[in-house]
C-alpha positions as a Python dict, from the first residue, in 0.01 Angstrom:
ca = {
    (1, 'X'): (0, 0, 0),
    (2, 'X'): (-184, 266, 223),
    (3, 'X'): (-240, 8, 456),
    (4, 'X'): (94, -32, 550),
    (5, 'X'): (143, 345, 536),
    (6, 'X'): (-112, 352, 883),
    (7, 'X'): (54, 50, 1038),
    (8, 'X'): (369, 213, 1002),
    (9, 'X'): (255, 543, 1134),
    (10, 'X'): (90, 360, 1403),
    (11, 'X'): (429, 222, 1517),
    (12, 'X'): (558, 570, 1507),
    (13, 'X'): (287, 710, 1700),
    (14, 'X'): (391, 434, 1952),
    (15, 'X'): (777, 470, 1999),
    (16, 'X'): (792, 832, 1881),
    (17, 'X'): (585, 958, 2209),
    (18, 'X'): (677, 700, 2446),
    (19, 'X'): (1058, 820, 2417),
    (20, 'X'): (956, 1093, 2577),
    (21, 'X'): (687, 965, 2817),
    (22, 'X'): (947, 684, 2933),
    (23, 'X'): (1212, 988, 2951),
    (24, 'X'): (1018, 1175, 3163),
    (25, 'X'): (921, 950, 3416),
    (26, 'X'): (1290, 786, 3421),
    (27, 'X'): (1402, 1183, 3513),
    (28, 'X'): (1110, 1205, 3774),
    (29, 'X'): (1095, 841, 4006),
    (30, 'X'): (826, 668, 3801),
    (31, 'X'): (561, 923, 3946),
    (32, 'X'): (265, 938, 3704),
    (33, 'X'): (131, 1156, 3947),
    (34, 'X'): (384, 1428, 3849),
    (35, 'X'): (351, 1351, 3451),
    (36, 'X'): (-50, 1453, 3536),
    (37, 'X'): (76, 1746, 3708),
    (38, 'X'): (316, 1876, 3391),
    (39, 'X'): (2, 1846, 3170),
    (40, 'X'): (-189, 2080, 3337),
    (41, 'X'): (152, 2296, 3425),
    (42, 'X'): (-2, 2593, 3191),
    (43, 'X'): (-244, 2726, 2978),
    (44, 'X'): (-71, 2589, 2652),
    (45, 'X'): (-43, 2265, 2798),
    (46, 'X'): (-403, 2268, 2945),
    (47, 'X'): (-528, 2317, 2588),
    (48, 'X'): (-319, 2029, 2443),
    (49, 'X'): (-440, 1788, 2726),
    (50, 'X'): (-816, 1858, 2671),
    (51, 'X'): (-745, 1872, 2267),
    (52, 'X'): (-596, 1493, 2300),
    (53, 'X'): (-870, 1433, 2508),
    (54, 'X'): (-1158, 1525, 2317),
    (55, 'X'): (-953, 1373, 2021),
    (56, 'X'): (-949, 1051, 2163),
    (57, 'X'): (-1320, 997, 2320),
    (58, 'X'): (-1411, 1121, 1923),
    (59, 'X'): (-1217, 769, 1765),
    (60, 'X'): (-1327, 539, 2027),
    (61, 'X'): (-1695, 654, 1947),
    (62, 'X'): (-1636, 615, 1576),
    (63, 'X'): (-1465, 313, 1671),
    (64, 'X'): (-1743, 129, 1868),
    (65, 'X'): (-2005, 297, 1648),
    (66, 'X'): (-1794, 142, 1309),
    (67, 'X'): (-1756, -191, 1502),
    (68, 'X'): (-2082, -221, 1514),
    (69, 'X'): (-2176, -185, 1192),
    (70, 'X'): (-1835, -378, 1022),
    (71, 'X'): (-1828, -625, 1313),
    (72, 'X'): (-1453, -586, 1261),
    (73, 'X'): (-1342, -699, 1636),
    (74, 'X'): (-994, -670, 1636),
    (75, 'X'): (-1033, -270, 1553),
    (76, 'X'): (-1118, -268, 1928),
    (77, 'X'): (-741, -272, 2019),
    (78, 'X'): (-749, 63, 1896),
    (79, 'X'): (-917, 170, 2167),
    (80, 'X'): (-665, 82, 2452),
    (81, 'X'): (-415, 172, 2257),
    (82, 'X'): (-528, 592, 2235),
    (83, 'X'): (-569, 584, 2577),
    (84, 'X'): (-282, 381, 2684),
    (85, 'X'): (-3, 511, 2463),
    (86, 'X'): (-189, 821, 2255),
    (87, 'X'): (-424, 920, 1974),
    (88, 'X'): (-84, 917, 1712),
    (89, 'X'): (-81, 532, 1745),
    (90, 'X'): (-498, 439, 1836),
    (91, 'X'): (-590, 635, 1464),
    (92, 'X'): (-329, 502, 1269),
    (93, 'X'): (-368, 155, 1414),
    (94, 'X'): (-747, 171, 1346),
    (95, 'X'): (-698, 298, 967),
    (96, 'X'): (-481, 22, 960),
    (97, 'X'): (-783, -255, 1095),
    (98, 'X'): (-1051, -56, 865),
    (99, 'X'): (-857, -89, 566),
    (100, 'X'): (-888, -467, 584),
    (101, 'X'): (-1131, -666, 389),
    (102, 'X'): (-1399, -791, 574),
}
């Protein structure tokens, strides 16, 4: 049952954000150059970049350090995944692969 619980929060963690992310750059020309620039816009959103940041090179260390040890490949998906769409899908979706019987 809990299982499902992170593979449905990991679909939330996908769509949920990248509303906003596909918003944004609809509103702005497709510039990812000026989505960079709004995350570093101010102090508050400074702190949230480098908080993300450090979030996300934390669960792809567990996850390669994990992998190693569980040999559980397909949890390496999680890893592109944080970086490509955000650490509210990459955690879920790697609770979701570590819950599964090896």
């Amino acid at each position: 049952m809990l299982r499902w619980l992170w593979l449905a929060l990991a679909l939330w963690g996908a769509v949920h954000p990248m509303y906003y992310f596909v918003s944004f750059l609809a509103g702005n020309g497709w510039d990812m150059g000026v989505m960079i620039d709004a995350w570093y816009v101010n102090d508050s959103t400074r702190g949230l970049t480098w908080d993300l940041t450090i979030a996300a090179l934390v669960l792809t260390i567990w996850i390669v350090a994990e992998v190693a040890v569980r040999r559980n490949w397909a949890a390496l998906l999680a890893i592109p995944a944080t970086f490509c769409i955000g650490v509210s899908c990459g955690l879920p979706l790697y609770l979701w692969f570590r819950s599964h019987p090896v």
